[in-house]
Coordinates of C-alpha atoms in Angstrom, one line a residue:
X44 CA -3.3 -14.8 55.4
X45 CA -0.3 -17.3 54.9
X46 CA -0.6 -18.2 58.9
X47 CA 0.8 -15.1 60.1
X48 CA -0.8 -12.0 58.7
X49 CA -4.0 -9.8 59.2
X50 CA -5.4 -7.9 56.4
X51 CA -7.7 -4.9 56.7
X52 CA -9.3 -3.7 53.7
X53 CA -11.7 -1.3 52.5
X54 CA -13.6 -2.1 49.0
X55 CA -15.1 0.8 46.9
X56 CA -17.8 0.3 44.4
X57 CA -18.6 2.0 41.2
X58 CA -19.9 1.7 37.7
X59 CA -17.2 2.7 35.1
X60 CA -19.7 1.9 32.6
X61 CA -22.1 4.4 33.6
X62 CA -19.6 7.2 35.1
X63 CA -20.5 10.4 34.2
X64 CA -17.9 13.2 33.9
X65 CA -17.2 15.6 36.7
X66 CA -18.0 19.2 36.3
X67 CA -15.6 21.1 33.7
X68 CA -15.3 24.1 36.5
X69 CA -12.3 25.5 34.3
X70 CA -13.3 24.6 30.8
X71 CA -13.8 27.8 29.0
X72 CA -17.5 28.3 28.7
X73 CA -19.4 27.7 24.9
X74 CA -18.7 30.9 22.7
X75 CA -22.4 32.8 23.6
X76 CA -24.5 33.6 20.2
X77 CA -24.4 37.6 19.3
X78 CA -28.6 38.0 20.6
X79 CA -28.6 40.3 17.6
X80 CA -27.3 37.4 14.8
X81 CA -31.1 35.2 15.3
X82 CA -32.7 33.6 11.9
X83 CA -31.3 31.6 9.2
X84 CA -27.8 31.6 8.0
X85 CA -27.9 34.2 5.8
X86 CA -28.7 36.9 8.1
X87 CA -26.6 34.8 10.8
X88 CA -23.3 36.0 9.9
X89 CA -22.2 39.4 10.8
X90 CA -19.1 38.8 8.3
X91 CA -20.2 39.8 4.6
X92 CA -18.6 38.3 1.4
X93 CA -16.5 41.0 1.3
X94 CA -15.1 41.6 4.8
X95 CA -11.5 40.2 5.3
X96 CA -12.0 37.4 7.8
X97 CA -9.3 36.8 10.3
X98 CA -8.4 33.1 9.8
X99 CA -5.2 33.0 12.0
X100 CA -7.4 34.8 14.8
X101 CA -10.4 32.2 14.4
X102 CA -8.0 29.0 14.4
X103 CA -6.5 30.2 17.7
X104 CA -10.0 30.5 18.9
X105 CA -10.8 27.3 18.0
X106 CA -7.8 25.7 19.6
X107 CA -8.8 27.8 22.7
X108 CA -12.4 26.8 22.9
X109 CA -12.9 23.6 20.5
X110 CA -9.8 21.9 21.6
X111 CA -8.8 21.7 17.7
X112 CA -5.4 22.5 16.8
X113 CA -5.8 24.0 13.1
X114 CA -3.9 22.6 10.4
X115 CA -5.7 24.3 7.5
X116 CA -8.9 26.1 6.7
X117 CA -10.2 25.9 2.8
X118 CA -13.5 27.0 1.1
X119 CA -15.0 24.5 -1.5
X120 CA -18.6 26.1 -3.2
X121 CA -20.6 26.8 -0.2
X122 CA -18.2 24.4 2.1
X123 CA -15.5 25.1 5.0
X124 CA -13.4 22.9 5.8
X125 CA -11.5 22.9 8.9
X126 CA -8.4 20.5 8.6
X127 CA -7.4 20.2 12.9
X128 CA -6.4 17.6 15.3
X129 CA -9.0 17.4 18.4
X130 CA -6.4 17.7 21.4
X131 CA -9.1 18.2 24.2
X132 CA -12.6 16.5 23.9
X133 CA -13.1 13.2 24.0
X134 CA -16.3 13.1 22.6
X135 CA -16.4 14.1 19.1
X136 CA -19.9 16.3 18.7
X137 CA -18.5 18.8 21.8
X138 CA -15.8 19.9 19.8
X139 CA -18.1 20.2 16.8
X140 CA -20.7 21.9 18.6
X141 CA -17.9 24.6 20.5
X142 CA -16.5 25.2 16.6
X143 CA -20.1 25.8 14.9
X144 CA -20.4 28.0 17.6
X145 CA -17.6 30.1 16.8
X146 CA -17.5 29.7 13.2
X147 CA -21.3 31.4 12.8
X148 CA -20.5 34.6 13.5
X149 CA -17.5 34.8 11.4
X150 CA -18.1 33.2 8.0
X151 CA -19.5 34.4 4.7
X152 CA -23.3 33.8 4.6
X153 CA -23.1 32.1 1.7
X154 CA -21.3 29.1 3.6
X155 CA -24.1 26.4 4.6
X156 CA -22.0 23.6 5.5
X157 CA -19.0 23.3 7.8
X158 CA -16.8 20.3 7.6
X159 CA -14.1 19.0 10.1
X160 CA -11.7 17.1 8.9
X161 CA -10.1 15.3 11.8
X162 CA -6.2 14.8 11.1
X163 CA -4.2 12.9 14.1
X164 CA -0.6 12.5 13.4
X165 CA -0.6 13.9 10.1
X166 CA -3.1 11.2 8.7
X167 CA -6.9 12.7 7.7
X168 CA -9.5 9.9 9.5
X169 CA -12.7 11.3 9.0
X170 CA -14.5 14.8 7.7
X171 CA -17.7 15.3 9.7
X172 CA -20.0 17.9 8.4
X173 CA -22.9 20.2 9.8
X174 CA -25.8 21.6 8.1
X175 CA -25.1 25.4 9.1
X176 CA -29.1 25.9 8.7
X177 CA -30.3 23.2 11.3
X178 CA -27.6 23.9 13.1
X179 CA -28.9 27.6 13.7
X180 CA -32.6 26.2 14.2
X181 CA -31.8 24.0 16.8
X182 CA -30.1 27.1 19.0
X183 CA -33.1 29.4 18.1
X184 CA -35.3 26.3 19.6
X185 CA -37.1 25.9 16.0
X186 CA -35.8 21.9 16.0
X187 CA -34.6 19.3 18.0
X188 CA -31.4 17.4 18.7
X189 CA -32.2 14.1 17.1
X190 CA -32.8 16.3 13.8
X191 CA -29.4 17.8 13.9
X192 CA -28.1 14.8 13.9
X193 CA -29.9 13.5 10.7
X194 CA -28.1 16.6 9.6
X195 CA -24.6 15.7 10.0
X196 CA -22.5 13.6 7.7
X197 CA -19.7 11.4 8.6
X198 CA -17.1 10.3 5.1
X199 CA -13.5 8.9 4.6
X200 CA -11.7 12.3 3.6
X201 CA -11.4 12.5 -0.5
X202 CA -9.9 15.3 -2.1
X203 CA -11.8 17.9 -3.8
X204 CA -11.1 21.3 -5.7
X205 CA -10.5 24.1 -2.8
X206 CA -9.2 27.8 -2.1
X207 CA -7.1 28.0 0.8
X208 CA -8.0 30.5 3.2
X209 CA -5.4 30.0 6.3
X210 CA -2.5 27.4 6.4
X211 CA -0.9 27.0 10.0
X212 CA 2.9 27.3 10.6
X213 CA 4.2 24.3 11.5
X214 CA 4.4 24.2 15.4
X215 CA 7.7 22.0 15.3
X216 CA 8.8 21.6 19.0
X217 CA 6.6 20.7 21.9
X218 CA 7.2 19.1 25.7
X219 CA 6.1 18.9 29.2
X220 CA 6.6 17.3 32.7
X221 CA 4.6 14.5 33.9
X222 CA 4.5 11.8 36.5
X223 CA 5.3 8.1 35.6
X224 CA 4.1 5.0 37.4
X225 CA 5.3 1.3 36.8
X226 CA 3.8 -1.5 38.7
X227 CA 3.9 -5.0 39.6
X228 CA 1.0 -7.0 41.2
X229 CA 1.0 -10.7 42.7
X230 CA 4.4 -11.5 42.4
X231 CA 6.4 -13.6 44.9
X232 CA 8.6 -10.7 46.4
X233 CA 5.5 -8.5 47.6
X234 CA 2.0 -8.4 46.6
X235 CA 2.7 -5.1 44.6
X236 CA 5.9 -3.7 43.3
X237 CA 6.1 0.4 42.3
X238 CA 8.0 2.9 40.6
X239 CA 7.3 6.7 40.5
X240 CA 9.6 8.5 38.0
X241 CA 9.7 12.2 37.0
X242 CA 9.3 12.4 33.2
X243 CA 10.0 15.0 30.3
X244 CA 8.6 13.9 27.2
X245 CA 9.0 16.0 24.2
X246 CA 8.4 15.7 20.3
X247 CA 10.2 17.6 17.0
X248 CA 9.0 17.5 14.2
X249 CA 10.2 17.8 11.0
X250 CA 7.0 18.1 9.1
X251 CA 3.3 17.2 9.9
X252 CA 4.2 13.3 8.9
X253 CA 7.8 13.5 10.1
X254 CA 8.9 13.7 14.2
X255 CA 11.2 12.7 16.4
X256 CA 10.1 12.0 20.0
X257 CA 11.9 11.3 23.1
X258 CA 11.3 10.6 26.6
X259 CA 13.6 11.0 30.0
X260 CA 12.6 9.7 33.2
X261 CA 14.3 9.9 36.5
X262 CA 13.0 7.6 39.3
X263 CA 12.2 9.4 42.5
X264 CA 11.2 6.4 44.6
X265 CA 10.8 2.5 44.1
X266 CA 10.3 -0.8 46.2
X267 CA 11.7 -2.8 43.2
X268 CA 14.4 -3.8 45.9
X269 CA 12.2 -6.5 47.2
X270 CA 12.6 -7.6 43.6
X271 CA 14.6 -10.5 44.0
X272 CA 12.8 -13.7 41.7
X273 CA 14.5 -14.4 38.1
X274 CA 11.9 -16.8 37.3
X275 CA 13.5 -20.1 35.7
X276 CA 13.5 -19.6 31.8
X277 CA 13.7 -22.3 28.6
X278 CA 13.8 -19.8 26.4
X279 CA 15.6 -16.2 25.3
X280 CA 15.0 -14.3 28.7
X281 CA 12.7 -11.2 26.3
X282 CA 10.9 -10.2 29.1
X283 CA 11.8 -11.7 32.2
X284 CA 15.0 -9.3 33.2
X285 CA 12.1 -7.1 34.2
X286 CA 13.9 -6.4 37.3
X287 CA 17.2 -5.7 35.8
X288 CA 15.3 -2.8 33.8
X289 CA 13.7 -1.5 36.3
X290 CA 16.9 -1.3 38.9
X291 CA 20.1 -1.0 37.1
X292 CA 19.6 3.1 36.3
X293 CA 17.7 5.9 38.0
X294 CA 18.2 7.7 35.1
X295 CA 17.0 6.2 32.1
X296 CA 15.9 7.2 28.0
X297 CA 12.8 4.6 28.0
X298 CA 11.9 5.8 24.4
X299 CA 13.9 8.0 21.4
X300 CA 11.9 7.5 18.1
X301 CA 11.6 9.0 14.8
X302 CA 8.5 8.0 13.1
X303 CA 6.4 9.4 9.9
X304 CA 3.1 8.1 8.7
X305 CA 1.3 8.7 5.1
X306 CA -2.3 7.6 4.0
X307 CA -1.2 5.2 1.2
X308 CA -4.8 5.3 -0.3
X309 CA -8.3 5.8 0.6
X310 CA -8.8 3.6 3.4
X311 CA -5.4 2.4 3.6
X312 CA -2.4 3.9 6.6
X313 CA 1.4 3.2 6.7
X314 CA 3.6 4.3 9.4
X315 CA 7.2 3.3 10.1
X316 CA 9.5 4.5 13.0
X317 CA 13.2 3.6 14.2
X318 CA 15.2 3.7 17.5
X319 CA 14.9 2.7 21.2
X320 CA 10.7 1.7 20.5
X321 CA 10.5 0.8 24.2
X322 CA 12.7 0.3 27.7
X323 CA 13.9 -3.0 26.7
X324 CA 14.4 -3.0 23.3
X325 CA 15.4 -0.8 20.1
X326 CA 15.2 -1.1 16.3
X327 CA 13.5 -0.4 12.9
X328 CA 9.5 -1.2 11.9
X329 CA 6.7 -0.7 10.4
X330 CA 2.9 -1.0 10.4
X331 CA 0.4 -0.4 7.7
X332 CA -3.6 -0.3 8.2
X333 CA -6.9 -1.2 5.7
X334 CA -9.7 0.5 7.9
X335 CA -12.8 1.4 5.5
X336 CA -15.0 4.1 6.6
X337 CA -17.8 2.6 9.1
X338 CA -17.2 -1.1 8.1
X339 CA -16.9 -3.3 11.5
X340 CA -13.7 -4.7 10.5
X341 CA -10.4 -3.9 9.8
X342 CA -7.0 -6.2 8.3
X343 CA -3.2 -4.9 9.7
X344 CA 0.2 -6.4 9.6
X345 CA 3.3 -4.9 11.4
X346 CA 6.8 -6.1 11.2
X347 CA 9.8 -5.3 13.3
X348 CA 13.6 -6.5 13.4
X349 CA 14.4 -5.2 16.8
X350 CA 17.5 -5.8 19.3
X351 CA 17.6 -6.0 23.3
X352 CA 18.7 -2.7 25.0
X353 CA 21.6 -3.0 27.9
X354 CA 19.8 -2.6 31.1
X355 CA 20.6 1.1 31.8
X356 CA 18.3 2.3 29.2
X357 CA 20.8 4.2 27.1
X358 CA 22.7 3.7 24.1
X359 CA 23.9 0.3 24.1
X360 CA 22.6 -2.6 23.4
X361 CA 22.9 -6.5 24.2
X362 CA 23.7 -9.9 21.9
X363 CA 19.9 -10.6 21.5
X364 CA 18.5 -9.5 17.9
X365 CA 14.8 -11.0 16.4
X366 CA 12.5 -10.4 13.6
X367 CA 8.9 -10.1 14.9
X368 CA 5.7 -9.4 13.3
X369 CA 1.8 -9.7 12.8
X370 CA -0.8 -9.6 10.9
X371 CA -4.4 -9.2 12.6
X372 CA -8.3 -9.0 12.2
X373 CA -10.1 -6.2 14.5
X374 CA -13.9 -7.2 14.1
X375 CA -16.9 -5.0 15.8
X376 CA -19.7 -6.9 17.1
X377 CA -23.3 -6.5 18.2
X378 CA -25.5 -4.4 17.2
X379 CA -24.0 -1.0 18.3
X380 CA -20.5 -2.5 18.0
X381 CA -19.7 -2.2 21.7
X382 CA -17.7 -5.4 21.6
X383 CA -14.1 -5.2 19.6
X384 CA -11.9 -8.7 18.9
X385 CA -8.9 -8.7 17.4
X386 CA -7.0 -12.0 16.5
X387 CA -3.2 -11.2 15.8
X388 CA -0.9 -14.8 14.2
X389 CA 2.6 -14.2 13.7
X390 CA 6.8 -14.1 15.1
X391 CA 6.9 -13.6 19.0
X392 CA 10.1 -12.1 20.7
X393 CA 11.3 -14.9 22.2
X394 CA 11.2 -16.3 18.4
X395 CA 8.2 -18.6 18.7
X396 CA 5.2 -18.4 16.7
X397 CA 1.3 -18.4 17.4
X398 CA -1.4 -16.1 18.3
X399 CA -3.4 -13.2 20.6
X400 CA -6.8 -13.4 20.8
X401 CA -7.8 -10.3 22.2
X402 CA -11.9 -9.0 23.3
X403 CA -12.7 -6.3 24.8
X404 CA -16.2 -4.1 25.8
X405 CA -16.2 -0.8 25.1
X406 CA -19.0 1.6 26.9
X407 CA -20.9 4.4 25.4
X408 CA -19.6 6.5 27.8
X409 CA -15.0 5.5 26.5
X410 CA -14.2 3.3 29.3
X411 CA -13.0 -0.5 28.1
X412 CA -12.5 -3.4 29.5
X413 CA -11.0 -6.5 28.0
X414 CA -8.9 -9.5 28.1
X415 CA -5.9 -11.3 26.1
X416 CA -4.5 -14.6 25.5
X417 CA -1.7 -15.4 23.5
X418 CA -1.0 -19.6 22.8
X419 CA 2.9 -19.9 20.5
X420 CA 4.5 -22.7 19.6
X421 CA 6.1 -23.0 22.5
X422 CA 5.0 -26.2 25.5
X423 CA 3.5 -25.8 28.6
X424 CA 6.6 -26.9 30.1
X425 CA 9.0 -24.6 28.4
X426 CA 7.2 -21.6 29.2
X427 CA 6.8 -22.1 32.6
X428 CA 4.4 -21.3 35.4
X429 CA 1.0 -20.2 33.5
X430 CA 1.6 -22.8 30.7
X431 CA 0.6 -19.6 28.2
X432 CA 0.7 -15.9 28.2
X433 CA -2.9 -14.1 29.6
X434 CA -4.1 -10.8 31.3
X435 CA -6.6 -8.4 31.7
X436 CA -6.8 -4.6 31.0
X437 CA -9.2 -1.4 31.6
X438 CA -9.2 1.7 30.0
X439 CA -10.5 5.3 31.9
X440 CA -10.9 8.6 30.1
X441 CA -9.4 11.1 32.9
X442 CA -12.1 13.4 31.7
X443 CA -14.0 11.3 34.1
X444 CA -12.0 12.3 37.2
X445 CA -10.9 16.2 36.8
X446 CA -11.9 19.6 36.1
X447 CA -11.0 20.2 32.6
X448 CA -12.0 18.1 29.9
X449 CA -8.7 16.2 28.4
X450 CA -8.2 13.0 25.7
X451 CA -5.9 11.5 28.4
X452 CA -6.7 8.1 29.4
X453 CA -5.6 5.7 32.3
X454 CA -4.7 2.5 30.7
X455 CA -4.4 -0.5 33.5
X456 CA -3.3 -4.4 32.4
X457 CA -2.6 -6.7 34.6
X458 CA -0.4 -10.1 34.0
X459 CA -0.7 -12.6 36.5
X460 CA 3.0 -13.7 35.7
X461 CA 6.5 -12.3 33.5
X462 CA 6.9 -15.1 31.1
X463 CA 8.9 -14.8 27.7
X464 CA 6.7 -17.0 25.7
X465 CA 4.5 -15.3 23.7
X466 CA 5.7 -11.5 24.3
X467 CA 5.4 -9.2 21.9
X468 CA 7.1 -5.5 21.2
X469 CA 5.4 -2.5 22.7
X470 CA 4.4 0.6 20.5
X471 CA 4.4 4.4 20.8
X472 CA 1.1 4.7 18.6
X473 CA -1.2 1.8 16.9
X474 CA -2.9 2.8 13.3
X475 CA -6.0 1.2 14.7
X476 CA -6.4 3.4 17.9
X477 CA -5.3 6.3 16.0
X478 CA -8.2 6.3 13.2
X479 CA -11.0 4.7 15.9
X480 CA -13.3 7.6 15.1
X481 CA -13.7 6.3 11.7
X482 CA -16.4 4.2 13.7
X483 CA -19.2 6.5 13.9
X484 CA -21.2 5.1 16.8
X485 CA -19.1 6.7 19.5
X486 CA -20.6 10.0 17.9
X487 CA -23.6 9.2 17.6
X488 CA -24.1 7.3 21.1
X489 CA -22.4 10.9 22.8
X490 CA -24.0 13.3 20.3
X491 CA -25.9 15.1 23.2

């Protein structure tokens, strides 16, 4: 290569789309069925009507086994409703499955629906409900799967008249330790360009809609010394002191937010959040959502007035101030809806204006892949190499790759080139990802 190098490589092949997940060796096994509790729901239960049940002992089991982290537990008629956030299973109908499980043995007999109602960040997505009969018929081998899932309902959350039986205290502060990697692929200065940091991220929150979260990274080893290119720019440099960032401190705040979300309506999500957003820049914002239930599209606009951070990723801040913003159309296509677009017009970072068109495939089993292109305002010739701002990106559950199931997910993109035309401000959370289950397929597709 280049006249005067020899390159070895060894290429492995695999399917992302049709991974299957590793063996959960230290997931806790499926609470077993009592062999005595067989039959319908009403000889099920070995808790009567008038047995004090032991909420705050059942929602710790449920965090244990389901993955859900209770919020709330009410009774309305002959429904329970169980108001958590799923912080374990990816796919929606295990953590359903684990709770029905758990919640047989333990509620009145005259209960013959439980409900999930799936809150993330304080905002209620979607309440999916189980028939408590089929459910028991199917584990006594008296039906099949396909008719438990004619048996389960999927609805926008709506209030209804309830008793509360168990409200969680607030859990306000949480943190942990984790590695963070940064890289750099095709540039001039090396083929690719790392950092490895040690990170402590940690969130407190004020109430379930309110929270302040931080992270501090120190960097245990880079190559960004090979880093030497400030590629020749026309317009404000908003992305392309990249190396600057990335060199300048080994000891850096890369985000301290305070953010709160509401649901504004039935289908309709706000959230707003202030402070150093990302490593470059800091500032105030907002973003609201208009996602109904199982519809294939979506409308959301976001607006920011942010200002560049000083390069040591602290306090300060340098001269460079914008107002950015967008609005943007998520469409589902196909059949299944396996294919997502979303076209986003509006205010750039380096003060131009145009638009991302963004599509991506999604696979039954959570991997995506996708592409992006973003054409502003601004000429071939001001922006620079690349005339226009492109890349590509992959998403992998890492339930795929250990032992115990987890929501994580490896997110990869990869720009060919740092430009500053056509950059836009990163974000700590996105209304659209947060309230993706409001798409029932992925549910159905992984109901097994």
């Amino acid at each position: 290569e280049r006249g005067n190098t020899a390159m070895v490589g060894i290429p492995l092949r695999s399917n992302l789309a049709q991974a299957k997940p590793m063996t959960k060796l230290m997931d806790p096994p499926p609470v077993a069925r009592n062999p005595a509790a067989q039959g319908e729901p009403q000889t099920v239960a070995t808790t009567s009507a008038t047995t004090p049940t032991d909420w705050s002992s059942i929602a710790r089991e449920l965090e244990e086994n389901a993955g859900l982290r209770v919020k709330r537990i009410d009774r309305s008629g002959q429904e329970l409703i169980v108001s958590a956030e799923q912080r374990r299973f990816i796919y929606p109908a295990q953590g359903i499955g684990r709770a029905a499980r758990i919640l047989d043995p333990q509620t009145p007999p005259d209960v013959s629906w439980w409900t999930l109602r799936n809150v993330r960040l304080g905002l209620p997505v979607v309440e999916t409900s189980l028939e408590r009969k089929t459910f028991n018929q199917y584990l006594d081998a008296r039906t099949d799967l396909a008719t438990v899932s004619r048996h389960v309902e999927m609805n926008a959350p709506y209030a209804r008249r309830s008793e509360t039986l168990y409200e969680a205290p607030l859990k306000r502060f949480d943190g942990a330790f984790n590695v963070g990697y940064r890289q750099s692929v095709g540039g001039p200065d090396g083929f690719i360009l790392f950092q490895v940091a040690g990170m402590y991220g940690a969130t407190f929150r004020f109430n379930e809609n309110l929270w302040l979260s931080g992270t501090a990274s120190y960097n245990a080893y880079n190559n960004y010394d090979k880093f030497k290119y400030d590629a020749a720019s026309r317009l404000p440099r908003v992305r392309t002191y990249v190396r600057q960032y990335l060199t300048t401190s080994d000891f850096t705040l890369p985000n301290l937010q305070l953010t709160g979300t509401k649901q504004l309506g039935r289908d309709l999500y706000g959230m707003a959040y202030a402070g150093m957003l990302e490593y470059m820049y800091g500032g105030v914002g907002g973003e609201v959502l208009y996602r109904p239930m199982d519809e294939r599209w979506a409308l959301g606009a976001e607006l920011n007035w942010v200002k560049q951070r000083d390069f040591d990723q602290r306090f300060s801040f340098r001269d460079y101030s914008v107002t950015t913003g967008h609005a943007t159309l998520y469409y589902l296509w196909g059949d299944q809806r396996r294919l997502i677009s979303a076209v986003s017009a509006g205010r750039y970072l380096a003060k131009d204006w145009g638009a991302t068109v963004s599509v991506a495939r999604m696979f039954d089993n959570g991997v995506t892949m996708g592409a992006y292109a973003t054409k502003t305002d601004v000429s071939s010739k001001d922006f620079g190499e690349g005339s226009f701002d492109k890349g590509i990106y992959f998403s992998v559950p890492f339930d795929f790759m250990l032992p115990r199931s987890t929501r994580a997910r490896a997110d990869f993109m990869w720009n060919p080139l740092y430009r500053d035309g056509g950059a836009r401000l990163s974000h700590s959370h996105s209304l659209y990802q947060l309230t993706s289950e409001r798409d029932s397929e992925f549910f159905y597709r992984n109901f097994d």
